[in-house]
Coordinates of C-alpha atoms in Angstrom, one line a residue:
M1 CA 132.6 177.5 -120.1
R2 CA 129.3 175.6 -119.9
F3 CA 130.3 173.4 -122.9
A4 CA 133.7 172.7 -121.4
L5 CA 132.2 171.6 -118.1
A6 CA 129.7 169.4 -119.9
V7 CA 132.5 167.7 -121.8
A8 CA 134.5 167.3 -118.6
T9 CA 131.5 165.8 -116.8
G10 CA 130.9 163.4 -119.8
L11 CA 134.5 162.3 -119.8
V12 CA 134.4 161.6 -116.0
F13 CA 131.2 159.6 -116.5
G14 CA 132.5 157.7 -119.5
I15 CA 135.8 156.8 -117.8
G16 CA 133.9 155.6 -114.8
I17 CA 131.6 153.5 -116.9
A18 CA 134.6 152.0 -118.7
L19 CA 136.6 151.3 -115.6
S20 CA 133.6 149.7 -113.9
G21 CA 133.0 147.4 -116.9
M22 CA 129.5 148.6 -117.4
M23 CA 130.0 149.0 -121.2
D24 CA 129.9 145.2 -121.4
P25 CA 126.3 144.1 -121.7
A26 CA 127.1 140.7 -120.2
K27 CA 127.9 142.4 -116.9
V28 CA 124.5 144.0 -116.9
L29 CA 122.7 140.9 -118.0
N30 CA 124.5 138.8 -115.3
F31 CA 123.3 141.3 -112.7
F32 CA 119.7 140.4 -113.7
D33 CA 120.4 136.7 -113.8
I34 CA 119.9 136.0 -110.1
A35 CA 119.3 132.3 -110.6
G36 CA 122.4 131.8 -112.7
A37 CA 125.7 133.6 -113.1
W38 CA 124.7 136.6 -110.9
D39 CA 127.2 139.4 -110.8
P40 CA 126.6 142.1 -108.1
S41 CA 129.1 144.6 -109.5
L42 CA 126.3 146.8 -111.0
A43 CA 124.9 147.2 -107.5
F44 CA 128.2 148.5 -106.3
V45 CA 128.4 150.9 -109.3
M46 CA 124.9 152.2 -108.5
G47 CA 125.7 152.5 -104.8
G48 CA 128.8 154.5 -105.6
A49 CA 126.7 156.8 -107.8
L50 CA 124.2 157.3 -105.0
A51 CA 127.0 158.0 -102.5
V52 CA 128.1 160.9 -104.7
A53 CA 124.7 162.1 -105.9
L54 CA 122.9 162.4 -102.5
P55 CA 125.4 164.8 -100.9
G56 CA 125.7 166.6 -104.2
Y57 CA 121.9 167.2 -104.4
R58 CA 121.8 168.4 -100.8
L59 CA 124.6 170.8 -101.4
A60 CA 123.1 172.1 -104.7
L61 CA 119.7 172.6 -103.2
R62 CA 121.2 174.9 -100.5
M63 CA 122.5 177.2 -103.2
D64 CA 120.5 180.2 -104.4
G65 CA 120.6 178.8 -107.9
P66 CA 122.7 176.8 -110.3
L67 CA 126.0 178.2 -111.5
L68 CA 125.4 177.9 -115.2
A69 CA 121.6 178.1 -115.6
Q70 CA 118.7 180.3 -114.8
R71 CA 117.1 177.8 -112.5
F72 CA 117.2 174.2 -111.3
D73 CA 115.1 171.9 -113.4
L74 CA 113.8 169.4 -110.8
P75 CA 110.8 167.1 -110.9
T76 CA 107.8 168.6 -109.2
A77 CA 105.7 165.4 -108.8
T78 CA 105.7 164.0 -105.3
R79 CA 104.0 160.7 -106.0
P80 CA 104.7 158.0 -108.6
D81 CA 102.0 158.0 -111.4
A82 CA 101.2 155.7 -114.2
R83 CA 103.5 157.4 -116.7
L84 CA 106.5 157.1 -114.3
I85 CA 105.8 153.5 -113.5
G86 CA 105.1 152.6 -117.1
G87 CA 108.2 154.4 -118.4
S88 CA 110.4 152.8 -115.7
A89 CA 109.1 149.4 -116.6
I90 CA 109.8 149.9 -120.3
F91 CA 113.3 151.3 -119.5
G92 CA 114.0 148.2 -117.3
I93 CA 112.7 145.7 -119.9
G94 CA 114.9 147.4 -122.6
W95 CA 117.9 147.4 -120.3
G96 CA 117.3 143.7 -119.5
I97 CA 116.9 142.7 -123.1
A98 CA 119.8 144.7 -124.6
G99 CA 122.2 144.8 -121.6
F100 CA 122.7 148.5 -122.2
C101 CA 121.6 151.5 -120.2
P102 CA 121.4 154.6 -122.5
G103 CA 123.9 156.4 -120.3
A104 CA 126.5 153.6 -120.5
A105 CA 125.8 153.0 -124.2
I106 CA 127.1 156.5 -125.2
P107 CA 130.7 155.8 -124.0
A108 CA 130.4 152.3 -125.4
L109 CA 130.1 153.8 -128.9
G110 CA 133.9 154.0 -128.6
T111 CA 134.0 150.2 -128.9
L112 CA 132.7 150.5 -132.5
R113 CA 130.3 147.6 -131.9
W114 CA 127.3 147.7 -134.2
E115 CA 125.0 146.5 -131.4
V116 CA 125.7 149.7 -129.5
A117 CA 124.9 151.9 -132.5
L118 CA 121.7 149.9 -133.1
F119 CA 120.7 150.3 -129.5
L120 CA 121.3 154.0 -129.4
S121 CA 119.5 154.5 -132.7
A122 CA 116.4 152.7 -131.1
V123 CA 116.7 155.0 -128.1
I124 CA 116.8 158.1 -130.2
I125 CA 113.8 156.9 -132.2
G126 CA 111.9 156.2 -129.0
F127 CA 112.7 159.7 -127.7
M128 CA 111.4 161.2 -130.9
L129 CA 108.2 159.2 -130.9
R130 CA 107.6 160.1 -127.3
R131 CA 108.1 163.8 -128.0
M132 CA 105.7 163.6 -130.9
S133 CA 103.1 161.8 -128.8
F134 CA 103.5 163.6 -125.5
P135 CA 104.9 167.1 -125.5
A136 CA 107.1 167.7 -122.5
P137 CA 105.5 169.8 -119.8
R138 CA 107.2 173.1 -119.0
P139 CA 109.3 173.0 -115.9
K140 CA 108.0 174.8 -112.9
E141 CA 110.1 177.2 -110.8
I142 CA 111.3 175.6 -107.6
P143 CA 110.3 177.8 -104.6
R144 CA 113.1 178.6 -102.2

């Protein structure tokens, strides 16, 4: 059941990314080109995601627990720190250079473009290097 829901969620995400045109790196790069051929469509996609996510989080946090897991795995930090800011900057620079967000690049694999495979390979290598350098902290239980 859990796997089927994960696949269904991934399909909805992938279809949304495809319909919005966010698999095309030119759309993303044009969003960052505010002095040239600026394309605001990425802002609308992000706004739509927030419109769904915010009420979804409010609803989920009212529940006693998740439906298919032992506990919610939510961030416990309340203030931005150097790791968050540095990681966000690296993510943004990579997104701006490549035109791919890791989430959007996964459904873009279906385009069979070598650039997508190269980008995702670099992301995976980056994840592996990060895990070797900084082991992930154990998630804390969220008090109710």
